[in-house]
Short mmCIF file of C-alpha atoms in Angstrom, two decimals:
data_model
loop_
_atom_site.label_atom_id
_atom_site.label_comp_id
_atom_site.label_asym_id
_atom_site.label_seq_id
_atom_site.Cartn_x
_atom_site.Cartn_y
_atom_site.Cartn_z
CA MET A 21 0.00 0.00 0.00
CA GLU A 22 2.67 2.42 1.20
CA GLU A 23 4.95 1.23 -1.57
CA GLY A 24 2.24 1.75 -4.22
CA ARG A 25 1.60 5.30 -3.00
CA GLY A 26 5.30 6.11 -3.10
CA ARG A 27 5.54 4.79 -6.64
CA ALA A 28 2.50 6.82 -7.77
CA LEU A 29 3.94 9.97 -6.20
CA ARG A 30 7.27 9.40 -7.92
CA ALA A 31 5.52 8.91 -11.28
CA LEU A 32 3.56 12.14 -10.73
CA ASP A 33 6.76 13.93 -9.80
CA TYR A 34 8.37 12.66 -13.01
CA MET A 35 5.45 13.81 -15.16
CA TRP A 36 5.39 17.20 -13.44
CA GLY A 37 9.09 17.51 -14.30
CA GLY A 38 7.97 17.24 -17.96
CA TRP A 39 6.63 20.83 -17.80
CA GLY A 40 10.15 22.11 -17.28
CA ALA A 41 11.38 20.17 -20.31
CA ALA A 42 8.40 21.39 -22.40
CA SER A 43 9.09 25.04 -21.47
CA SER A 44 12.72 24.80 -22.47
CA LEU A 45 11.78 23.19 -25.81
CA LEU A 46 9.20 25.93 -26.46
CA LEU A 47 11.81 28.58 -25.69
CA LEU A 48 14.14 26.97 -28.23
CA THR A 49 11.34 26.98 -30.80
CA ALA A 50 10.80 30.70 -30.17
CA LEU A 51 14.51 31.36 -30.78
CA TRP A 52 14.31 29.27 -33.94
CA GLU A 53 11.37 31.40 -35.17
CA ALA A 54 13.37 34.56 -34.39
CA GLY A 55 16.32 33.19 -36.37
CA HIS A 56 14.01 32.48 -39.28
CA ALA A 57 12.62 36.04 -39.15
CA ALA A 58 16.14 37.44 -39.19
CA TYR A 59 17.80 35.27 -41.88
CA GLY A 60 15.00 33.98 -44.11
CA THR A 61 13.87 30.55 -45.30
CA LEU A 62 16.97 29.52 -47.24
CA VAL A 63 19.18 29.76 -44.15
CA LEU A 64 16.67 28.78 -41.48
CA PRO A 65 13.15 27.71 -42.44
CA SER A 66 10.40 28.51 -39.94
CA PRO A 67 9.33 25.85 -37.43
CA ARG A 68 5.87 25.78 -39.05
CA ASP A 69 7.26 25.09 -42.55
CA THR A 70 9.57 22.44 -41.13
CA VAL A 71 6.74 20.65 -39.35
CA ALA A 72 4.58 20.91 -42.48
CA SER A 73 7.38 19.43 -44.58
CA LEU A 74 7.87 16.59 -42.07
CA TRP A 75 4.12 15.99 -42.21
CA ASP A 76 4.12 15.88 -46.03
CA MET A 77 7.08 13.48 -46.12
CA SER A 78 5.36 11.27 -43.51
CA ALA A 79 2.16 11.27 -45.58
CA ALA A 80 4.23 10.26 -48.61
CA GLY A 81 5.49 7.27 -46.62
CA LYS A 82 9.12 8.38 -46.48
CA VAL A 83 9.68 9.10 -42.80
CA LEU A 84 8.60 5.94 -41.01
CA PRO A 85 10.66 3.55 -43.19
CA ALA A 86 13.66 5.89 -42.77
CA ILE A 87 13.24 5.94 -38.97
CA LEU A 88 12.93 2.15 -38.91
CA GLU A 89 16.02 1.77 -41.09
CA THR A 90 18.03 4.16 -38.91
CA SER A 91 16.81 2.44 -35.73
CA ARG A 92 17.76 -0.96 -37.13
CA ASN A 93 21.25 0.21 -38.05
CA ALA A 94 21.76 2.02 -34.74
CA LEU A 95 20.36 -0.72 -32.51
CA GLY A 96 22.14 -3.50 -34.43
CA GLY A 97 25.48 -1.82 -33.85
CA PHE A 98 24.64 -0.78 -30.32
CA LEU A 99 23.49 -4.25 -29.21
CA SER A 100 26.65 -5.83 -30.64
CA ALA A 101 28.67 -3.15 -28.82
CA THR A 102 26.81 -3.90 -25.58
CA VAL A 103 27.54 -7.61 -25.81
CA ALA A 104 31.18 -7.22 -26.89
CA GLY A 105 31.96 -4.26 -24.63
CA GLY A 106 30.11 -5.79 -21.68
CA ILE A 107 31.85 -9.17 -21.87
CA LEU A 108 35.33 -7.78 -22.55
CA GLY A 109 34.86 -5.05 -19.93
CA GLY A 110 33.71 -7.62 -17.36
CA MET A 111 36.83 -9.66 -18.11
CA ALA A 112 39.06 -6.60 -17.87
CA GLY A 113 37.49 -5.67 -14.54
CA ALA A 114 37.91 -9.16 -13.12
CA SER A 115 41.49 -9.77 -14.21
CA ASP A 116 44.44 -7.38 -14.08
CA MET A 117 46.14 -9.12 -16.96
CA MET A 118 43.09 -8.76 -19.20
CA ARG A 119 42.83 -5.10 -18.25
CA ARG A 120 46.43 -4.48 -19.19
CA LEU A 121 45.81 -6.22 -22.51
CA LEU A 122 42.49 -4.62 -23.42
CA GLN A 123 42.64 -1.12 -21.95
CA PRO A 124 45.16 0.27 -24.50
CA ILE A 125 43.06 -1.10 -27.35
CA ALA A 126 39.91 0.55 -25.95
CA THR A 127 41.78 3.85 -25.51
CA LEU A 128 43.11 3.62 -29.07
CA LEU A 129 39.64 2.91 -30.50
CA LEU A 130 38.16 5.81 -28.52
CA GLY A 131 40.78 8.12 -30.00
CA ILE A 132 39.92 7.36 -33.65
CA PRO A 133 37.27 9.81 -34.90
CA ALA A 134 33.92 8.27 -35.86
CA ILE A 135 34.18 9.82 -39.33
CA ALA A 136 37.41 7.89 -39.97
CA TRP A 137 35.59 4.68 -39.13
CA VAL A 138 32.81 5.61 -41.56
CA VAL A 139 35.34 5.95 -44.37
CA LEU A 140 37.03 2.64 -43.50
CA ALA A 141 33.68 0.85 -43.10
CA LEU A 142 32.57 2.11 -46.54
CA LEU A 143 35.75 0.73 -48.06
CA TRP A 144 35.34 -2.61 -46.30
CA PHE A 145 31.58 -3.18 -46.47
CA GLY A 146 30.44 -0.85 -49.29
CA GLY A 147 27.42 1.44 -48.89
CA THR A 148 25.29 -0.98 -46.87
CA GLY A 149 23.62 -1.14 -43.45
CA ALA A 150 26.50 -3.38 -42.32
CA ALA A 151 28.93 -0.48 -42.76
CA VAL A 152 26.70 1.72 -40.59
CA SER A 153 26.24 -0.91 -37.87
CA PHE A 154 29.97 -1.63 -37.85
CA THR A 155 30.77 2.04 -37.34
CA VAL A 156 28.32 2.21 -34.44
CA LEU A 157 29.79 -0.97 -32.92
CA ILE A 158 33.37 0.21 -33.10
CA THR A 159 32.64 3.71 -31.74
CA THR A 160 30.35 2.72 -28.85
CA ALA A 161 31.96 -0.56 -27.69
CA PRO A 162 34.89 1.20 -25.95
CA ILE A 163 32.42 3.30 -23.92
CA VAL A 164 30.48 0.21 -22.80
CA PHE A 165 33.81 -1.53 -22.15
CA ALA A 166 34.95 1.24 -19.81
CA GLY A 167 31.68 1.13 -17.82
CA ALA A 168 31.66 -2.65 -17.52
CA ALA A 169 35.34 -2.77 -16.52
CA GLN A 170 34.81 -0.15 -13.84
CA GLY A 171 31.72 -1.97 -12.54
CA ALA A 172 33.45 -5.35 -12.35
CA ARG A 173 36.62 -3.88 -10.83
CA THR A 174 34.84 -2.11 -8.00
CA LEU A 175 32.72 -5.08 -6.86
CA ASP A 176 32.75 -5.02 -3.08
CA GLY A 177 34.66 -8.05 -1.77
CA SER A 178 32.92 -7.91 1.59
CA LEU A 179 29.46 -8.22 -0.04
CA ARG A 180 30.66 -11.23 -2.00
CA ARG A 181 31.97 -12.77 1.25
CA MET A 182 28.68 -12.06 3.01
CA ALA A 183 26.69 -13.67 0.17
CA ARG A 184 28.97 -16.71 0.22
CA SER A 185 28.54 -17.05 3.98
CA PHE A 186 24.78 -17.44 3.46
CA ARG A 187 25.39 -20.01 0.72
CA VAL A 188 22.91 -18.33 -1.63
CA PRO A 189 22.65 -19.84 -5.13
CA ALA A 190 24.70 -18.39 -7.99
CA THR A 191 21.59 -16.87 -9.62
CA THR A 192 20.86 -14.87 -6.43
CA LEU A 193 24.51 -13.82 -6.24
CA ILE A 194 24.35 -12.48 -9.80
CA ARG A 195 20.88 -10.89 -9.54
CA ASP A 196 21.13 -9.37 -6.06
CA VAL A 197 24.83 -8.63 -5.66
CA TYR A 198 26.72 -8.42 -8.97
CA LEU A 199 24.13 -7.04 -11.39
CA PRO A 200 22.84 -4.05 -9.36
CA HIS A 201 26.40 -2.97 -8.72
CA MET A 202 27.49 -3.45 -12.34
CA LEU A 203 24.40 -1.60 -13.59
CA SER A 204 25.21 1.51 -11.60
CA TYR A 205 28.37 1.81 -13.73
CA LEU A 206 27.15 0.14 -16.89
CA PHE A 207 23.86 1.99 -17.31
CA PRO A 208 25.32 5.51 -17.69
CA ALA A 209 27.78 4.06 -20.20
CA LEU A 210 24.96 2.34 -22.08
CA ALA A 211 22.87 5.53 -22.14
CA THR A 212 25.81 7.53 -23.48
CA GLY A 213 26.58 4.77 -26.00
CA LEU A 214 22.99 4.63 -27.21
CA ALA A 215 22.78 8.41 -27.68
CA LEU A 216 26.04 8.32 -29.62
CA SER A 217 24.73 5.41 -31.74
CA TRP A 218 22.00 7.57 -33.33
CA LYS A 219 24.38 10.36 -34.20
CA VAL A 220 26.98 8.03 -35.69
CA THR A 221 24.26 6.16 -37.59
CA VAL A 222 22.89 9.32 -39.25
CA MET A 223 26.41 10.42 -40.15
CA ALA A 224 27.35 7.03 -41.61
CA GLU A 225 24.06 6.82 -43.54
CA LEU A 226 24.62 10.28 -44.96
CA LEU A 227 28.00 9.28 -46.33
CA SER A 228 27.13 5.75 -47.40
CA GLY A 229 23.71 6.32 -48.94
CA ALA A 230 22.57 3.18 -47.13
CA GLY A 231 19.06 4.52 -46.56
CA GLY A 232 17.58 5.88 -43.35
CA ILE A 233 17.40 9.42 -42.03
CA GLY A 234 21.00 10.16 -43.04
CA ASP A 235 20.21 9.31 -46.63
CA GLY A 236 17.21 11.66 -46.53
CA LEU A 237 19.51 14.43 -45.30
CA ALA A 238 21.97 13.72 -48.11
CA VAL A 239 19.20 14.03 -50.71
CA ALA A 240 17.97 17.29 -49.13
CA ARG A 241 21.54 18.63 -49.30
CA VAL A 242 21.88 17.74 -52.99
CA GLN A 243 18.57 19.49 -53.69
CA VAL A 244 19.62 22.47 -51.51
CA ASP A 245 16.26 22.00 -49.74
CA THR A 246 16.82 23.51 -46.28
CA VAL A 247 13.21 22.89 -45.25
CA LYS A 248 13.52 19.17 -45.94
CA ALA A 249 16.92 19.02 -44.23
CA MET A 250 15.43 20.66 -41.13
CA ALA A 251 12.47 18.27 -41.28
CA TRP A 252 14.88 15.31 -41.17
CA VAL A 253 16.77 16.91 -38.29
CA LEU A 254 13.43 17.27 -36.51
CA ALA A 255 12.69 13.59 -37.15
CA VAL A 256 16.00 12.48 -35.66
CA VAL A 257 15.64 14.80 -32.65
CA GLY A 258 12.13 13.46 -32.05
CA LEU A 259 13.53 9.94 -32.15
CA LEU A 260 16.27 10.83 -29.66
CA LEU A 261 13.83 12.53 -27.29
CA ALA A 262 11.47 9.56 -27.45
CA VAL A 263 14.28 7.13 -26.64
CA GLU A 264 15.60 9.34 -23.84
CA TYR A 265 12.36 10.17 -22.07
CA LEU A 266 10.19 7.14 -22.80
CA MET A 267 12.88 4.50 -22.42
CA LEU A 268 16.09 5.60 -20.70
CA GLU A 269 14.77 8.01 -18.10
CA PRO A 270 12.15 5.63 -16.60
CA ILE A 271 14.77 2.85 -16.43
CA ARG A 272 17.25 5.27 -14.87
CA ARG A 273 14.71 6.30 -12.24
CA HIS A 274 13.82 2.69 -11.51
CA LEU A 275 17.49 1.75 -11.07
CA GLN A 276 18.21 4.76 -8.88
CA VAL A 277 15.37 4.34 -6.38
CA TRP A 278 17.81 3.10 -3.75
CA ARG A 279 19.87 6.26 -4.08
CA ARG A 280 16.98 8.47 -2.95
CA GLU A 281 18.09 11.21 -0.55
CA MET A 282 21.71 10.29 -1.06
CA PRO A 283 23.98 13.30 -1.41
CA GLY A 284 23.90 14.39 -5.05
CA SER A 285 20.93 12.21 -6.02
CA GLY A 286 18.57 15.17 -6.45
CA ASP A 287 19.56 15.92 -10.01
CA ILE A 288 20.06 12.67 -11.80
CA GLN A 289 22.10 13.40 -14.89
CA ALA A 290 20.69 12.45 -18.24
CA GLY A 291 22.79 10.23 -20.48
CA GLY A 292 23.06 13.24 -22.74
CA PHE A 293 23.09 13.54 -26.47
CA MET B 6 24.99 -31.53 24.19
CA ALA B 7 27.90 -31.53 21.71
CA GLY B 8 29.47 -28.20 20.94
CA LEU B 9 32.41 -27.04 18.92
CA GLU B 10 35.69 -28.93 19.07
CA VAL B 11 38.78 -27.48 17.40
CA THR B 12 41.88 -29.67 17.37
CA GLY B 13 45.36 -28.74 16.12
CA LEU B 14 43.99 -26.15 13.69
CA GLY B 15 46.50 -24.44 11.42
CA HIS B 16 46.43 -22.14 8.41
CA ALA B 17 48.98 -20.21 6.40
CA PHE B 18 48.71 -17.53 3.72
CA GLY B 19 51.65 -18.40 1.49
CA PRO B 20 54.73 -19.12 3.58
CA GLN B 21 53.40 -17.05 6.50
CA PRO B 22 51.64 -19.18 9.18
CA ILE B 23 48.62 -17.29 10.53
CA VAL B 24 47.24 -19.87 12.96
CA GLU B 25 49.22 -22.79 14.34
CA ASP B 26 48.18 -25.83 16.37
CA LEU B 27 45.10 -24.17 17.86
CA SER B 28 42.88 -26.35 20.02
CA PHE B 29 39.86 -25.41 22.09
CA SER B 30 36.32 -26.52 22.75
CA LEU B 31 33.12 -24.57 23.20
CA PRO B 32 30.06 -26.22 24.79
CA ALA B 33 26.77 -25.85 22.92
CA GLY B 34 24.54 -23.04 24.15
CA SER B 35 27.44 -20.93 25.38
CA LEU B 36 29.09 -17.77 24.12
CA GLY B 37 32.82 -17.93 23.50
CA CYS B 38 35.07 -14.96 22.84
CA LEU B 39 38.21 -15.26 20.76
CA ILE B 40 40.48 -12.45 21.83
CA GLY B 41 43.97 -11.62 20.70
CA PRO B 42 46.15 -8.91 19.22
CA SER B 43 45.59 -7.68 15.65
CA GLY B 44 46.84 -10.09 13.00
CA CYS B 45 46.77 -13.18 15.25
CA GLY B 46 44.34 -14.95 12.94
CA LYS B 47 41.05 -14.50 14.84
CA THR B 48 39.03 -13.81 11.71
CA THR B 49 40.79 -16.67 9.87
CA VAL B 50 39.77 -19.08 12.66
CA LEU B 51 36.17 -17.86 12.43
CA SER B 52 36.20 -18.24 8.63
CA MET B 53 37.50 -21.80 8.92
CA ILE B 54 34.84 -22.73 11.48
CA GLY B 55 32.14 -21.22 9.25
CA GLY B 56 33.47 -23.06 6.19
CA LEU B 57 34.54 -19.97 4.22
CA ILE B 58 38.18 -21.13 4.27
CA ALA B 59 39.40 -24.72 4.32
CA PRO B 60 41.66 -25.49 7.31
CA GLY B 61 45.33 -25.92 6.41
CA SER B 62 45.71 -28.58 9.08
CA GLY B 63 43.84 -29.95 12.08
CA ARG B 64 40.16 -30.66 12.59
CA ILE B 65 36.97 -28.79 13.33
CA ASP B 66 34.18 -30.98 14.72
CA HIS B 67 30.69 -29.80 15.42
CA ALA B 68 27.12 -30.86 14.88
CA PHE B 69 25.82 -27.38 13.96
CA ARG B 70 23.84 -27.35 10.77
CA HIS B 71 23.45 -23.60 10.24
CA PRO B 72 26.50 -21.58 11.15
CA VAL B 73 26.03 -17.94 10.19
CA PHE B 74 28.26 -14.86 10.19
CA VAL B 75 27.83 -11.31 11.45
CA PHE B 76 30.68 -9.14 10.20
CA GLN B 77 32.24 -5.96 11.56
CA ASP B 78 30.91 -4.11 8.53
CA PRO B 79 27.17 -4.88 8.33
CA CYS B 80 27.69 -5.76 4.62
CA LEU B 81 24.16 -4.72 3.62
CA LEU B 82 23.19 -4.57 -0.05
CA PRO B 83 22.88 -0.81 -0.70
CA TRP B 84 20.23 -1.36 -3.40
CA ARG B 85 17.87 -3.38 -1.18
CA ASP B 86 15.76 -1.97 1.66
CA ALA B 87 16.16 -3.22 5.23
CA ARG B 88 13.40 -5.82 4.82
CA ASP B 89 14.93 -7.35 1.70
CA ASN B 90 18.38 -7.29 3.29
CA VAL B 91 17.09 -9.26 6.26
CA ALA B 92 15.36 -11.69 3.88
CA PHE B 93 18.50 -12.08 1.73
CA GLY B 94 19.90 -15.15 3.49
CA LEU B 95 16.54 -16.89 3.09
CA LYS B 96 17.04 -16.95 -0.67
CA ALA B 97 19.19 -20.00 -0.09
CA THR B 98 15.99 -21.78 1.04
CA ASP B 99 12.92 -22.66 -1.05
CA MET B 100 10.77 -20.19 0.90
CA ASP B 101 8.57 -17.95 -1.27
CA ARG B 102 9.00 -14.17 -1.31
CA LYS B 103 5.96 -13.44 0.87
CA THR B 104 7.04 -15.85 3.62
CA ARG B 105 10.59 -14.52 3.43
CA ARG B 106 9.41 -10.96 3.88
CA SER B 107 7.02 -11.78 6.73
CA ARG B 108 9.78 -13.62 8.57
CA ALA B 109 12.08 -10.65 7.96
CA GLU B 110 9.44 -8.35 9.50
CA ARG B 111 9.24 -10.50 12.64
CA LEU B 112 13.00 -10.53 13.07
CA MET B 113 13.33 -6.80 12.55
CA GLU B 114 10.87 -6.36 15.40
CA ALA B 115 12.88 -8.84 17.52
CA VAL B 116 16.06 -6.77 17.09
CA GLY B 117 14.20 -3.54 17.86
CA LEU B 118 13.79 -1.93 14.44
CA ALA B 119 10.67 0.26 14.24
CA PRO B 120 8.17 -0.60 11.45
CA GLU B 121 8.82 2.74 9.71
CA ASP B 122 12.47 1.72 9.25
CA HIS B 123 11.70 -1.57 7.54
CA GLY B 124 11.40 0.00 4.09
CA LYS B 125 14.48 2.23 4.41
CA PHE B 126 17.63 1.71 2.41
CA PRO B 127 20.92 1.14 4.26
CA HIS B 128 22.20 4.70 3.66
CA GLU B 129 19.06 6.01 5.38
CA LEU B 130 19.79 4.02 8.57
CA SER B 131 22.20 4.86 11.39
CA GLY B 132 25.23 2.67 12.15
CA GLY B 133 23.47 0.92 15.03
CA MET B 134 20.36 0.28 12.95
CA ARG B 135 22.45 -1.17 10.13
CA GLN B 136 24.10 -3.56 12.57
CA ARG B 137 20.65 -4.56 13.86
CA VAL B 138 19.61 -5.32 10.27
CA ALA B 139 22.74 -7.47 9.87
CA LEU B 140 21.92 -9.31 13.11
CA ALA B 141 18.30 -9.86 12.00
CA ARG B 142 19.56 -11.15 8.63
CA ALA B 143 21.77 -13.67 10.44
CA LEU B 144 18.95 -14.78 12.76
CA ALA B 145 16.46 -15.08 9.88
CA VAL B 146 18.07 -18.28 8.61
CA GLU B 147 17.50 -19.84 12.05
CA PRO B 148 21.16 -20.53 12.78
CA ASP B 149 22.40 -22.75 15.57
CA LEU B 150 25.89 -21.25 15.56
CA LEU B 151 26.53 -17.50 15.39
CA LEU B 152 29.99 -16.43 14.27
CA LEU B 153 30.48 -12.77 15.09
CA ASP B 154 33.52 -10.90 13.78
CA GLU B 155 33.91 -7.76 15.90
CA PRO B 156 30.31 -6.83 15.14
CA PHE B 157 30.11 -3.87 17.52
CA SER B 158 33.58 -2.38 17.24
CA ALA B 159 32.46 0.44 14.92
CA LEU B 160 29.66 1.54 17.27
CA ASP B 161 29.88 4.14 20.04
CA VAL B 162 29.91 3.01 23.68
CA GLY B 163 26.20 3.45 24.43
CA LEU B 164 25.12 1.71 21.25
CA ARG B 165 27.61 -1.07 21.83
CA ARG B 166 26.09 -1.75 25.28
CA GLN B 167 22.61 -1.92 23.78
CA MET B 168 23.75 -4.35 21.09
CA GLN B 169 25.61 -6.50 23.63
CA SER B 170 22.46 -6.83 25.77
CA LEU B 171 20.41 -7.59 22.67
CA LEU B 172 22.87 -10.28 21.60
CA ARG B 173 22.85 -11.98 25.02
CA ARG B 174 19.06 -11.88 25.11
CA LEU B 175 18.71 -13.35 21.60
CA ILE B 176 21.27 -16.07 22.34
CA ALA B 177 19.37 -17.07 25.51
CA GLU B 178 15.94 -16.92 23.84
CA ARG B 179 16.99 -18.94 20.82
CA ASP B 180 19.34 -21.34 22.55
CA LEU B 181 22.22 -20.43 20.23
CA THR B 182 25.90 -21.12 20.48
CA ALA B 183 28.05 -18.12 19.58
CA LEU B 184 31.70 -17.43 18.95
CA LEU B 185 32.61 -13.77 18.99
CA VAL B 186 35.90 -12.30 17.82
CA THR B 187 37.00 -9.16 19.63
CA HIS B 188 40.15 -7.31 20.58
CA ASP B 189 38.46 -5.67 23.56
CA LEU B 190 38.95 -7.60 26.80
CA ALA B 191 36.21 -5.59 28.55
CA GLU B 192 33.73 -6.66 25.86
CA ALA B 193 34.80 -10.29 26.23
CA VAL B 194 34.39 -10.09 30.03
CA ARG B 195 30.96 -8.50 29.67
CA LEU B 196 29.64 -11.07 27.21
CA ALA B 197 31.47 -14.37 27.29
CA ASP B 198 31.01 -17.65 29.10
CA HIS B 199 34.43 -18.70 27.83
CA ILE B 200 37.32 -16.42 26.90
CA LEU B 201 39.90 -17.91 24.56
CA VAL B 202 43.07 -15.82 24.41
CA LEU B 203 45.19 -16.16 21.27
CA SER B 204 48.91 -15.38 21.18
CA PRO B 205 50.34 -12.93 18.63
CA SER B 206 50.83 -14.31 15.10
CA PRO B 207 50.85 -17.20 14.48
CA GLY B 208 47.79 -17.59 16.70
CA ARG B 209 47.86 -20.33 19.32
CA LEU B 210 45.75 -20.71 22.44
CA ALA B 211 47.64 -18.74 25.10
CA ALA B 212 45.05 -18.97 27.88
CA SER B 213 41.40 -19.76 28.42
CA HIS B 214 39.07 -18.53 31.13
CA THR B 215 35.55 -19.52 32.12
CA LEU B 216 33.18 -16.94 33.60
CA ALA B 217 30.22 -18.24 35.56
CA GLU B 218 28.50 -14.96 36.54
CA PRO B 219 25.14 -14.41 34.86
CA PHE B 220 25.10 -11.62 32.26
CA ALA B 221 22.74 -9.48 34.33
CA ALA B 222 25.25 -9.41 37.19
CA ARG B 223 28.09 -8.11 35.04
CA ASP B 224 28.06 -4.39 35.78
CA ASP B 225 30.93 -1.95 35.20
CA GLY B 226 32.48 -2.82 38.57
CA PHE B 227 32.49 -6.51 37.77
CA VAL B 228 33.98 -5.92 34.32
CA HIS B 229 36.72 -3.70 35.78
CA CYS B 230 37.65 -6.21 38.50
CA MET B 231 37.59 -9.16 36.14
CA VAL B 232 39.71 -7.45 33.47
CA ASN B 233 42.33 -6.73 36.13
CA ARG B 234 42.16 -10.27 37.42
CA LEU B 235 42.60 -11.75 33.93
CA LEU B 236 45.51 -9.44 33.18
CA ALA B 237 47.16 -10.68 36.37
CA ASP B 238 47.48 -14.01 34.60
CA PRO B 239 50.93 -13.84 32.94
CA ALA B 240 49.94 -15.83 29.82
CA THR B 241 46.92 -13.59 29.16
CA ALA B 242 48.82 -10.37 29.85
CA GLN B 243 51.67 -11.44 27.59
CA ALA B 244 49.36 -12.41 24.72
CA LEU B 245 47.43 -9.14 24.94
CA ALA B 246 50.50 -7.00 25.62
CA MET B 247 50.13 -5.20 22.31
CA GLU B 248 46.57 -4.21 23.13
CA THR B 249 46.88 -3.13 26.79
#
């Protein structure tokens, strides 16, 4: 009963927080309109024209397939990165030797610009979705790796000893001791990785012509159609906002319940994009 | 009733012997205190008795079926509330979640945690309350042997007294056998039926003392007198020289 009330209050609090986000987005739209009034349609089309163009493209059946294509490319790469980065990071966190072996590689991969990977992926895979997914994998895996390594490395030995002393089964050990600890490090890394995935995907699609939102942007650029370009930008921003606020933020809040009233828990940082 | 029988126990970490040829016995239903200077292997002995470490040599015989630990650090899961922490040990049984939680509630009441604290997370509880949660978690699995590793050493004096009384009461009510590791002779005198003094590393039994006075009769005056009397014993004084 008490628990249910607390949960309802937290949900209400979360939704109320949405007003703040809505106000800041409306303010940005107002600035956008002002920019349009100052520089004209060719430089910055008005928000209304952009929305109308997005609407027309949606009606013509162009937007949804593009969003699905982009999501497939981004999520394909991101899920592979999560598996590879998570496993290798867990190994690096558990063993010093593995960390010494893998850490320099992760640092090196992080240092290579995403655009360089796009070029290499195009040469290796041609202008296909595989090139896009590969670029996402290679740019986000080091981020997931770092989070997983940190999570596995900082596992509290005394908690492990306590759990062993109660002879709890391995599944309980993983679910109640290892996973919650790992997630507190891994989740921020995953959120950052996912946000980066969309950006890298659009960039790789733009250069590869492999379909998706990036391809739409490339066509708009060729046609010097700023309104269409802005409409695609709007589509990708809408996608990012939906993923952030409908998926990541509720998970983040759920995972962070136990940190309530801890110092610094008042303003939970967004994964950021 | 059979208790705990330790014979010729030894253990080494690498080439360094930590415990050597340690023998003692503890009757069932009594509270024993292992006392000795830092690094004499008290915690290692406790871990071997509880089965966390295999003995290097010697034997440990007992008929206890559920030995359970209470550590110096309460070792609570930060992401579980007090109730789920108390119920944690029960996950090794086939008890369902509802039964686990209702048993946890009962034990939290037994150790003096108010109902409004049952849903709090460890960082929202005070040090004493966290240690009570750890004690309730240990009692929840219905142990017959309690292995306590300096469980009250991080608490202030008043809180420590409260927890000591609580421990004696719970041991009497539940007919438990307990072995408590401490480096505080006054605590051992206040709580123990048997005091086992370990020598500096490698730990061997330097002296053992039996105290017959009931717990209720052990006031500050008694503790003071008894500590002085024990330290008059050369073997005890020599073993604890680093601490006194």
